[in-house]
Coordinates of C-alpha atoms and ligand atoms in Angstrom, one line a residue:
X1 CA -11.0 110.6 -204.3
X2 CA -13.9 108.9 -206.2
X3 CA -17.4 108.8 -205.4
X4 CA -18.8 105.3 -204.5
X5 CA -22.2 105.7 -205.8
X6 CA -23.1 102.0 -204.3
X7 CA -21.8 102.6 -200.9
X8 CA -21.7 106.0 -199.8
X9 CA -22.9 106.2 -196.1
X10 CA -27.1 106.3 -196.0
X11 CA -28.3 108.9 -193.8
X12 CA -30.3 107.1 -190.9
X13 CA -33.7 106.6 -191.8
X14 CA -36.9 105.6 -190.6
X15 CA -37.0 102.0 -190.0
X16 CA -40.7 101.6 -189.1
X17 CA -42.3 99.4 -191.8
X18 CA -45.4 100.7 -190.8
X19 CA -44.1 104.5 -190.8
X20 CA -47.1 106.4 -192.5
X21 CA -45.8 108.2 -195.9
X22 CA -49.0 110.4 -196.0
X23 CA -46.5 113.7 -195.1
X24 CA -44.2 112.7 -198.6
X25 CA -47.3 112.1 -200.8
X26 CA -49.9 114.3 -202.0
X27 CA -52.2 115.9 -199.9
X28 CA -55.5 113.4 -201.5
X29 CA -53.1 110.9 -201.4
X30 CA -54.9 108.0 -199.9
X31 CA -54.8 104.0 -199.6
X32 CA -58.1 102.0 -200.3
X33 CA -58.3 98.3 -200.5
X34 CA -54.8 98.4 -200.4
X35 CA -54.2 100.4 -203.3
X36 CA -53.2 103.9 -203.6
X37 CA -55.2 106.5 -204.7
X38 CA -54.2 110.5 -205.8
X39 CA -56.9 112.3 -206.6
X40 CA -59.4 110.1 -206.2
X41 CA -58.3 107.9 -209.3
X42 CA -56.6 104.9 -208.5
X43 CA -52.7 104.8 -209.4
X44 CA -52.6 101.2 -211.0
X45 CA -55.0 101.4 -212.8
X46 CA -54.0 105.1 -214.1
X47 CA -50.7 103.0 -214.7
X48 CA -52.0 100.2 -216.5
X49 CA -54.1 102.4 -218.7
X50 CA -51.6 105.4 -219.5
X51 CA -48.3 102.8 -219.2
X52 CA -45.1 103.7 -217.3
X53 CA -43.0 105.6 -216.5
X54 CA -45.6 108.4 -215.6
X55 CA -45.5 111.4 -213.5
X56 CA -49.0 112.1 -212.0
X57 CA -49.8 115.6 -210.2
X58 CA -52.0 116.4 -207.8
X59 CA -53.9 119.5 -208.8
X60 CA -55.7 120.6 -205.6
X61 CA -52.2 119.9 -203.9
X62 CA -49.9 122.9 -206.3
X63 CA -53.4 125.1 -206.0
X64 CA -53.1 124.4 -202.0
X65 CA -49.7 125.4 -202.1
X66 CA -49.8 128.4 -204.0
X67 CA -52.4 129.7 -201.9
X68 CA -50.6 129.2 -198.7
X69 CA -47.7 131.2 -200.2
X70 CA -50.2 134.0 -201.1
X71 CA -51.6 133.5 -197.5
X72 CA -48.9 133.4 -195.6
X73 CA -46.7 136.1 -196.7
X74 CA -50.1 139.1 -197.3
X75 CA -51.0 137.8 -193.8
X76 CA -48.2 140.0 -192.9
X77 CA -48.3 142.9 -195.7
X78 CA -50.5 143.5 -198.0
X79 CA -47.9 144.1 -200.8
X80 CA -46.6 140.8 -201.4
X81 CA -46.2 138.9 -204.8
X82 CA -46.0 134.9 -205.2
X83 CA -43.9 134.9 -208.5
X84 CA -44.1 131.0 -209.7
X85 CA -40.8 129.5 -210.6
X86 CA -41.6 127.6 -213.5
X87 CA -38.1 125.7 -214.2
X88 CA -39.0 123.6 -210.9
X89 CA -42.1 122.2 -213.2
X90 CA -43.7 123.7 -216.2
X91 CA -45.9 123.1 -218.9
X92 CA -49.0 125.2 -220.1
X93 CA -51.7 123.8 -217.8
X94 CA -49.3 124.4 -215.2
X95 CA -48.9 127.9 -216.3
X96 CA -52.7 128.2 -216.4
X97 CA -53.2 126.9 -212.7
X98 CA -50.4 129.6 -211.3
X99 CA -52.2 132.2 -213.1
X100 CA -55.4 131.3 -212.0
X101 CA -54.6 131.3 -208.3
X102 CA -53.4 134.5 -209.1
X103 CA -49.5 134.3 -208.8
X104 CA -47.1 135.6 -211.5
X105 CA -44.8 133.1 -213.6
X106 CA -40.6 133.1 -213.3
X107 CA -39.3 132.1 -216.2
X108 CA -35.6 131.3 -216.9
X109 CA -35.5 130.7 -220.7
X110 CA -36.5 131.8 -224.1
X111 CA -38.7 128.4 -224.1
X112 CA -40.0 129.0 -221.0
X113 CA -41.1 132.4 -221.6
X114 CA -43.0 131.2 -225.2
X115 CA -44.5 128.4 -222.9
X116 CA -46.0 130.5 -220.7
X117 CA -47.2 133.1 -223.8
X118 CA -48.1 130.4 -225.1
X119 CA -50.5 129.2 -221.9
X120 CA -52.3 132.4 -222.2
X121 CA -50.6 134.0 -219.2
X122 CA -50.4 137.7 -219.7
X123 CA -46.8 138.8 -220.3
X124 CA -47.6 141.4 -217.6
X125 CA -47.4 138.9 -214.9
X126 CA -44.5 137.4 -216.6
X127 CA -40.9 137.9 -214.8
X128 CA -37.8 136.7 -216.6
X129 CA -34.2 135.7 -215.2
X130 CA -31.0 134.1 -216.1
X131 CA -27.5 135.1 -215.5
X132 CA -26.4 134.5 -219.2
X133 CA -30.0 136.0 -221.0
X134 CA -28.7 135.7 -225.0
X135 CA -29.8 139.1 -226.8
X136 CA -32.8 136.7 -228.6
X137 CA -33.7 136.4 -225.4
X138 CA -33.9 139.6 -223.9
X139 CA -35.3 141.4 -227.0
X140 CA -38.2 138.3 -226.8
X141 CA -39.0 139.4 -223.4
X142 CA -39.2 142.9 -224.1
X143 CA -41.0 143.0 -227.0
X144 CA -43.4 140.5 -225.3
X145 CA -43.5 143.4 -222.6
X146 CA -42.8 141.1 -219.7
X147 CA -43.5 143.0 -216.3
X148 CA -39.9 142.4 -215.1
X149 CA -36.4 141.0 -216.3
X150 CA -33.6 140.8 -213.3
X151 CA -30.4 141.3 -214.5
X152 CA -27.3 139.6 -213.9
X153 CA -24.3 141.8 -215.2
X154 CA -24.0 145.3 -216.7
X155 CA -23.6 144.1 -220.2
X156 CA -27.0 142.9 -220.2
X157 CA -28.3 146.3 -218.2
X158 CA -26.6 148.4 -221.3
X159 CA -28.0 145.5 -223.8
X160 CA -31.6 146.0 -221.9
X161 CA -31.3 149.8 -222.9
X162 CA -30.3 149.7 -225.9
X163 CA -33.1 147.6 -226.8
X164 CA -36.0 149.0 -225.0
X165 CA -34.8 152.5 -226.4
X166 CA -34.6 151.7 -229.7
X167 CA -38.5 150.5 -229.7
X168 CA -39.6 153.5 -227.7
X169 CA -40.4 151.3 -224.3
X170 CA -39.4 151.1 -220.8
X171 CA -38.5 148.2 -218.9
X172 CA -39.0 147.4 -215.5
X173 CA -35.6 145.6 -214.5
X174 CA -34.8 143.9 -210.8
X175 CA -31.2 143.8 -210.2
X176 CA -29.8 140.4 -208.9
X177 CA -27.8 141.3 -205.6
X178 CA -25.8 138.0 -204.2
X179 CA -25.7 138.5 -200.8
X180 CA -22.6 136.7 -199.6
X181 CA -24.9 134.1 -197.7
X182 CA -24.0 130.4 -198.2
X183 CA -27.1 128.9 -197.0
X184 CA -27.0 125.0 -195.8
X185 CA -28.0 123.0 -198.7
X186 CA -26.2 120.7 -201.4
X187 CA -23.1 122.8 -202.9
X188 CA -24.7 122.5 -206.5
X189 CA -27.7 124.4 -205.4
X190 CA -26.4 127.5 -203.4
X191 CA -26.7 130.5 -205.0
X192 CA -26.2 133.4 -202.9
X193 CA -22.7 133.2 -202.2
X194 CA -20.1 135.6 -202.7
X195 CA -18.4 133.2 -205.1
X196 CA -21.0 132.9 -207.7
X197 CA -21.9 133.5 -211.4
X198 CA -25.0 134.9 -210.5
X199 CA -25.6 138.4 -210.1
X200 CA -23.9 141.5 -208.7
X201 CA -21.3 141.1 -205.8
X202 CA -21.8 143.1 -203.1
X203 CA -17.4 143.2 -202.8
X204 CA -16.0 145.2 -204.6
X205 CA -18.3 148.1 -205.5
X206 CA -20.1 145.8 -208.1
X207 CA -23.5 146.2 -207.2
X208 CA -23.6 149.8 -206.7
X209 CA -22.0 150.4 -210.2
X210 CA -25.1 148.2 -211.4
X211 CA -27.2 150.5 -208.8
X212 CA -26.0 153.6 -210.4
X213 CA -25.8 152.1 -214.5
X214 CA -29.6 151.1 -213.7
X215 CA -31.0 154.4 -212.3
X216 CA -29.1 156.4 -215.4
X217 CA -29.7 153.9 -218.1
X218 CA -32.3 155.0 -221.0
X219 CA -35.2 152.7 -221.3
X220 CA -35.0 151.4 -217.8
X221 CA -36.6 151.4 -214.7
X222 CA -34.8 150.1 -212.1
X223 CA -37.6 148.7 -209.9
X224 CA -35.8 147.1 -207.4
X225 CA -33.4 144.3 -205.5
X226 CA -33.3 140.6 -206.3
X227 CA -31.3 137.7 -204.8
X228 CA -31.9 133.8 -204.8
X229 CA -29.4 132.2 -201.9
X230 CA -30.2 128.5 -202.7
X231 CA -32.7 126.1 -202.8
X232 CA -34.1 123.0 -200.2
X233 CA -32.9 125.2 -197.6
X234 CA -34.1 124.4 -194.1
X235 CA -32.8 127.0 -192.0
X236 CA -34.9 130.3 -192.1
X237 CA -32.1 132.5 -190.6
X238 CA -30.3 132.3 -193.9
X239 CA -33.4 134.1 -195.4
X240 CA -32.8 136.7 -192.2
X241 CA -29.5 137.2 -192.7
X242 CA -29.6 137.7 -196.1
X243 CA -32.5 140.3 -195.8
X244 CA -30.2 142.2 -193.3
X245 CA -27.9 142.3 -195.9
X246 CA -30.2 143.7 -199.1
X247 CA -31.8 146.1 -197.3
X248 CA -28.6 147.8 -196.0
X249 CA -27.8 147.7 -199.7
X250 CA -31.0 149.4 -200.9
X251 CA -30.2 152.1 -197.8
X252 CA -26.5 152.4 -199.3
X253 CA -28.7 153.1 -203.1
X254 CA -30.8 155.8 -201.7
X255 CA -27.9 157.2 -200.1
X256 CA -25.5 157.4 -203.1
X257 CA -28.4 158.0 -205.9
X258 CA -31.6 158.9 -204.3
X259 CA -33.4 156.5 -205.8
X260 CA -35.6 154.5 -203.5
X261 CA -36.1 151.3 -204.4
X262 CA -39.7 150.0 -205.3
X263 CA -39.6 145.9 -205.0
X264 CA -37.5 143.8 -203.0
X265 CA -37.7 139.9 -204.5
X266 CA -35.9 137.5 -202.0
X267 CA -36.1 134.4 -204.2
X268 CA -37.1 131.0 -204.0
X269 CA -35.7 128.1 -202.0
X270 CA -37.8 127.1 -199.4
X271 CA -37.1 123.6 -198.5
X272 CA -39.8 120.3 -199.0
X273 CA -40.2 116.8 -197.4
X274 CA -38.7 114.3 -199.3
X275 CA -37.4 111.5 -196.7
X276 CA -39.6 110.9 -193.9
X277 CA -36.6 112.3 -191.1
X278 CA -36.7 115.7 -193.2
X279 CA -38.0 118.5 -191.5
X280 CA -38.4 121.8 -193.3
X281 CA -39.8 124.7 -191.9
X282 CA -43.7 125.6 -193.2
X283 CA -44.6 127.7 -195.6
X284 CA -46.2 130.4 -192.7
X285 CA -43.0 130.4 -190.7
X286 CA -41.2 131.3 -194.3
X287 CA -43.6 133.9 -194.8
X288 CA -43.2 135.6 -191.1
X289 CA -39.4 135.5 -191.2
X290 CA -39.2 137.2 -194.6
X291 CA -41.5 140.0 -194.6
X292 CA -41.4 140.3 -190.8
X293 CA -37.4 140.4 -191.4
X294 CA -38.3 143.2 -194.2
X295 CA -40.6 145.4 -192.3
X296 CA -38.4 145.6 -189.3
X297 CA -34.8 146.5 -191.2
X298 CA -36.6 148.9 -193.4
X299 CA -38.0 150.2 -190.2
X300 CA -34.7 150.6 -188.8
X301 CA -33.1 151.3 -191.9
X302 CA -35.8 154.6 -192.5
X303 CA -36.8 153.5 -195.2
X304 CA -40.2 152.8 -196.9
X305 CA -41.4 148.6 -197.0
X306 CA -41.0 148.0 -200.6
X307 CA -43.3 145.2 -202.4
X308 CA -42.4 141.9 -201.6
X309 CA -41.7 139.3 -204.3
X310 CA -41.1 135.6 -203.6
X311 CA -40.3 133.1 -206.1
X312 CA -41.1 129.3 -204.7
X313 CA -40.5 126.7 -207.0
X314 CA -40.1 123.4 -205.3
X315 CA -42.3 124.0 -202.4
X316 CA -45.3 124.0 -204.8
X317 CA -44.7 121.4 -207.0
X318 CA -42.7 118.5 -205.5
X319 CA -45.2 117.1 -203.2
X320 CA -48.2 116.9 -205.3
X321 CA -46.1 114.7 -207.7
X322 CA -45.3 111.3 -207.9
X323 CA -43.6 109.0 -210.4
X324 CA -45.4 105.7 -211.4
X325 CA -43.0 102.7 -212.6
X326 CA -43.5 98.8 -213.4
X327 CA -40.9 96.7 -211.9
X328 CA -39.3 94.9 -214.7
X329 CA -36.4 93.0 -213.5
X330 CA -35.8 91.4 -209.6
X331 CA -32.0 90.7 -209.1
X332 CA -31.0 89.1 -205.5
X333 CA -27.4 89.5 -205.1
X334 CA -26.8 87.7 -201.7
X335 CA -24.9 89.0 -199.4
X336 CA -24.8 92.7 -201.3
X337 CA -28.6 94.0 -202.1
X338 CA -31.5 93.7 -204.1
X339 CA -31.9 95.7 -207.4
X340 CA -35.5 96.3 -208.5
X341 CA -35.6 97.5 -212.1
X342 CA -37.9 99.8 -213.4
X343 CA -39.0 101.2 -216.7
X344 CA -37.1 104.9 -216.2
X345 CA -34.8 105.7 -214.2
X346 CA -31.9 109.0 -214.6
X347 CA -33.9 110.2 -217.6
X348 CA -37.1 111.0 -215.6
X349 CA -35.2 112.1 -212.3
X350 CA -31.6 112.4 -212.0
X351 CA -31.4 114.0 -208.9
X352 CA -30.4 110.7 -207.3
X353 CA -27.5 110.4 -209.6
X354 CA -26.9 115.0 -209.9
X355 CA -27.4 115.1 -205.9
X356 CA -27.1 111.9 -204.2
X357 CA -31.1 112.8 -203.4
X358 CA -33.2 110.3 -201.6
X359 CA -37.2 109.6 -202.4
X360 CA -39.7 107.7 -200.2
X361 CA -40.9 105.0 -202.3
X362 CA -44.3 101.8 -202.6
X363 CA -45.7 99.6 -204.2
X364 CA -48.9 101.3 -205.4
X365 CA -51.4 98.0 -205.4
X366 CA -49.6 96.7 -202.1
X367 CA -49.7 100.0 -200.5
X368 CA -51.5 98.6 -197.2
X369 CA -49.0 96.2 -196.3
X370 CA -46.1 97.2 -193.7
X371 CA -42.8 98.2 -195.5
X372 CA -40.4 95.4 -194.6
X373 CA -38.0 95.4 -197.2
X374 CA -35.1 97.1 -198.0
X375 CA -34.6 97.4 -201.7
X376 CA -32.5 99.2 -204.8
X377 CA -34.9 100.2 -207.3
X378 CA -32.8 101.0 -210.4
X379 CA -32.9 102.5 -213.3
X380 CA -32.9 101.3 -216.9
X381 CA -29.9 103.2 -218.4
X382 CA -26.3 102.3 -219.0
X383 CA -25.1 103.8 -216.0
X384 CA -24.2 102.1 -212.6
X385 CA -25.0 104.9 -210.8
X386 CA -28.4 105.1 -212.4
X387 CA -30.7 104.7 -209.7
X388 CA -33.8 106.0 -208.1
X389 CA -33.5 104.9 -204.2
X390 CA -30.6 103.2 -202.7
X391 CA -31.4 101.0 -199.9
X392 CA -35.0 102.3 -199.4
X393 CA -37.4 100.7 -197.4
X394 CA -40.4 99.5 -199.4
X395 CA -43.1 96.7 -199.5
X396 CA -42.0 92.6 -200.9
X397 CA -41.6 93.5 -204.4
X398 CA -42.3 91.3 -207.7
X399 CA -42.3 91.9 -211.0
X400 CA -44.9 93.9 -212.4
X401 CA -45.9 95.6 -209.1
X402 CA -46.3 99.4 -209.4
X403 CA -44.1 101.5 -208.1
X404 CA -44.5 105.2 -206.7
X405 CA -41.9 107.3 -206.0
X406 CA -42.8 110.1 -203.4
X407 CA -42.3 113.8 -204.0
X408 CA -40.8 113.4 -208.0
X409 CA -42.9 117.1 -208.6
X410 CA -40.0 119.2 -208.8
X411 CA -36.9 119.1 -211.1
X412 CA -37.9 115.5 -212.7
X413 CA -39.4 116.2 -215.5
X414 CA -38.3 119.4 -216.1
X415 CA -34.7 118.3 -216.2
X416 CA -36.0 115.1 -217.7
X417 CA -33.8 113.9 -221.1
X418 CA -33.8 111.5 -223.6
X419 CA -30.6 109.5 -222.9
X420 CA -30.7 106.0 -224.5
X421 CA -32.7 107.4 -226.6
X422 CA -35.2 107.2 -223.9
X423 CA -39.2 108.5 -224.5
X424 CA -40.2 111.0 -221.8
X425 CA -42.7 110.1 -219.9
X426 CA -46.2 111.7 -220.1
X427 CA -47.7 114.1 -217.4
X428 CA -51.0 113.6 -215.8
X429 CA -53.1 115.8 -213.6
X430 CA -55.3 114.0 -211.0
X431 CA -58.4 116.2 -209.2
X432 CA -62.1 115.2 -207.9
X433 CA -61.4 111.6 -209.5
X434 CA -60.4 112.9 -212.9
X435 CA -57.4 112.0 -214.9
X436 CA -56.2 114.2 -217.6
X437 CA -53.2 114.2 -219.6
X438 CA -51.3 117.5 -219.7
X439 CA -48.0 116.2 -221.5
X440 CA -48.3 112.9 -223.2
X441 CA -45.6 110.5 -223.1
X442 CA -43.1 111.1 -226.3
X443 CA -42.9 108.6 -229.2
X444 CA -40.4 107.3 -231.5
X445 CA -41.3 109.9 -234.0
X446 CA -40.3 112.3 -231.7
X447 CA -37.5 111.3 -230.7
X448 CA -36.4 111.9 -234.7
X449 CA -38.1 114.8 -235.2
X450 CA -35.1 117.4 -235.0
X451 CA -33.2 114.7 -236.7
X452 CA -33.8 115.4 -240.1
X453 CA -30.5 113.8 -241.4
Ligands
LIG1 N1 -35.7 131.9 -208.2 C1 -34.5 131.7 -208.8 C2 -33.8 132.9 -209.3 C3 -34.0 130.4 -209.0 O1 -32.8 130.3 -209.6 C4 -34.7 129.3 -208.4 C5 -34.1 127.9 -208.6 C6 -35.9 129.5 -207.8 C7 -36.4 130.8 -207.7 C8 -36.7 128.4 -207.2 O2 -36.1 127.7 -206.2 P1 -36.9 126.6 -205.4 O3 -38.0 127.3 -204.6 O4 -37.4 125.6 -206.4 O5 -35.8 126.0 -204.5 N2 -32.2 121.4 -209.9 C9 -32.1 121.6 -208.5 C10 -32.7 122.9 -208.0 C11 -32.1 124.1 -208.8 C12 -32.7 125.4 -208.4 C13 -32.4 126.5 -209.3 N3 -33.0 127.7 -209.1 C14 -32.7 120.4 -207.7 O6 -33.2 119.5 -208.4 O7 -32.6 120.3 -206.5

């Protein structure tokens, strides 16, 4: 059976051209003389000066968010961690803002890991993941003396010893428990499944082997539990089911080894807005059902509350960003659609095209008038199914209107590429009326830099 990237079914949407997108943009998102404004700086004219494509953030919208996490979750014990999963979005001043709101960076990579060093984050409130770490990679991250690595298999527990022994060191390893929960998200973004190349299977006896290889290893401490179910999950009990699960398991560790786990981390995943009908749960019920859920199983379990780690990613990042594009080419096809061409397209967010995902989108200088169009703003690749929103709702559009596409703050540019030989855009950070550039858009030269042929 193929997939019909033209005509798969649109889920229902709101059809009110006046419907307010204020809950998809940023939260100093606002519209003046009909123009939109982030930060306080106006969006076409950031776009005229900085050219397109261009992903603009929102800085007092990621520092809101992380503090809500940190809010939300030691409103309930005091012993919780917000541990910043960089691959959502990352670059150094990002890095800089997580560690000044006081939350700890997840990185997932070798070049994340130097990107936060390189930031000026300490490696002590560095953690580091990844179910296939390459020995370079481990032996970076211990010799950086990262506060945690989470570990995927038992070759890389034995790999982990081996390497912290030889250099006289301990390290502080999480073990990465899938907990046989298939939360309800896309199928490419579930995680915690018993079918999974992440982590340890509870099936099987495979995570207690790991249990009992990490409490006897040399060079290791075996801090505690880890397990990521998914990501843009909605429903909350899968966090509560999945939390039953873990903290049987670290009952089950202290029964068969005695060793009483220190940290429990239950991942990221929690769920944005990204089409107006979406309705994710807030970041205060996220934090009542997880630690809540903790305290009472380890209450009924016997067993002490261990610190709490949580590892949002999305839920910080996607709403403070949008994407800017000029609208290049109008093509009526009558009787079948509109396509609306814009200067980027798959290589600055191909979550459309990975996921079939849908973005809110306007046209920044006519972002007072009522939405009465419906509109397919494409991409400018060699693809047919590269495009940005199919169908979507949107203001009368002409060529060289700007165009902002809602929530683009997560997993664009960080899985962002250079297809077509395509520049990446820059990144800019909007606060109190100030632009600055934190990335800057990519050039010819280098596109040819590695190419030294
Ligand atoms: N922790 C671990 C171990 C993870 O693997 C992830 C994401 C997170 C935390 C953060 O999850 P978040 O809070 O952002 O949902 N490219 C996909 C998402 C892949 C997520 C991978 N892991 C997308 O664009 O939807």
């Amino acid at each position: 059976m193929g997939f019909d990237t033209l005509n798969e079914p649109v889920p229902e949407q709101a059809h009110d051209p006046h419907a307010d997108l204020s809950s998809v943009l940023p939260m100093t998102a606002t519209i003046e003389d009909g123009r939109l404004r982030v930060g306080g700086v106006d969006m076409v004219e950031l776009a005229r000066e900085m050219g397109t494509a261009l992903y603009v953030m929102d800085e007092e919208h990621i520092r809101h968010q992380l503090r809500e996490f940190q809010k939300w979750t030691t409103y309930h014990w005091r012993d919780v961690e917000t541990v910043y999963a960089a691959k959502a979005f990352m670059c150094k001043a990002m890095c800089r803002i997580v560690h000044e709101e006081g939350c700890m960076v997840l990185c997932a990579s070798g070049g994340e890991l130097a990107i936060a060093l390189a930031s000026g984050v300490p490696a002590s409130r560095i953690q580091v993941h990844g179910n296939n770490k390459t020995l370079a990679e481990i032996t970076e991250a211990i010799d950086a003396r990262v506060d945690r690595i989470v570990v995927d298999s038992v070759l890389e527990l034995e790999r982990i010893s081996a390497i912290a022994s030889e250099r006289g060191v301990t390290q502080a390893v999480l073990l990465r428990v899938t907990p046989g929960i298939k939360p309800d998200t896309h199928g490419y973004i579930q995680t915690g499944q018993e079918d999974s190349k992440f982590g340890f299977g509870l099936n099987h006896g495979l995570a207690m082997e790991g249990a009992k290889r990490a409490c006897e290893l040399p060079g290791i401490d075996f801090a505690g539990l880890h397990m990521h179910i998914g990501s843009q999950i909605f429903a909350l009990q899968s966090y509560s089911k999945a939390i039953e699960v873990m903290v049987d398991f670290m009952r089950q560790v202290r029964e068969e080894t005695g060793h009483t786990v220190r940290d429990l981390d239950v991942g990221g995943g929690i769920g944005i807005k990204y089409g107006l009908a979406d309705e994710p749960s807030t970041i205060e019920e996220f934090g009542k059902v997880v630690v809540d859920g903790i305290k009472a199983e380890c209450e009924r379990h016997g067993l002490p509350v261990p610190r709490i780690l949580i590892e949002p990613g999305r839920a910080v990042v996607a709403n403070a960003g949008i994407t800017l594009y000029a609208v290049g080419v109008v093509k009526e096809l009558p009787g079948i659609r509109t396509y609306v061409a814009v200067d980027g397209g798959m290589t600055d967010n191909i979550r459309p095209a990975l996921y079939g995902a849908r973005y809110e989108c306007l046209v920044a200088n006519k972002a007072g008038h009522p939405r009465t169009e419906v509109v397919t703003i494409a991409g400018k690749h060699c693809e047919t199914g590269d495009l940005i929103a199919r169908d979507v709702h949107i203001q009368p559009v002409e060529t060289g209107d700007i165009i902002a596409v809602c929530a683009t703050g997560a997993y664009c540019h960080s899985m962002s590429s250079n297809y077509n030989k395509q520049v990446r855009p820059g990144v800019v950070f909007v606060r109190d009326g100030q632009a600055r550039t934190v990335v800057s858009r990519e050039t010819y030269d280098d596109l040819m830099r590695c190419d030294i042929g």
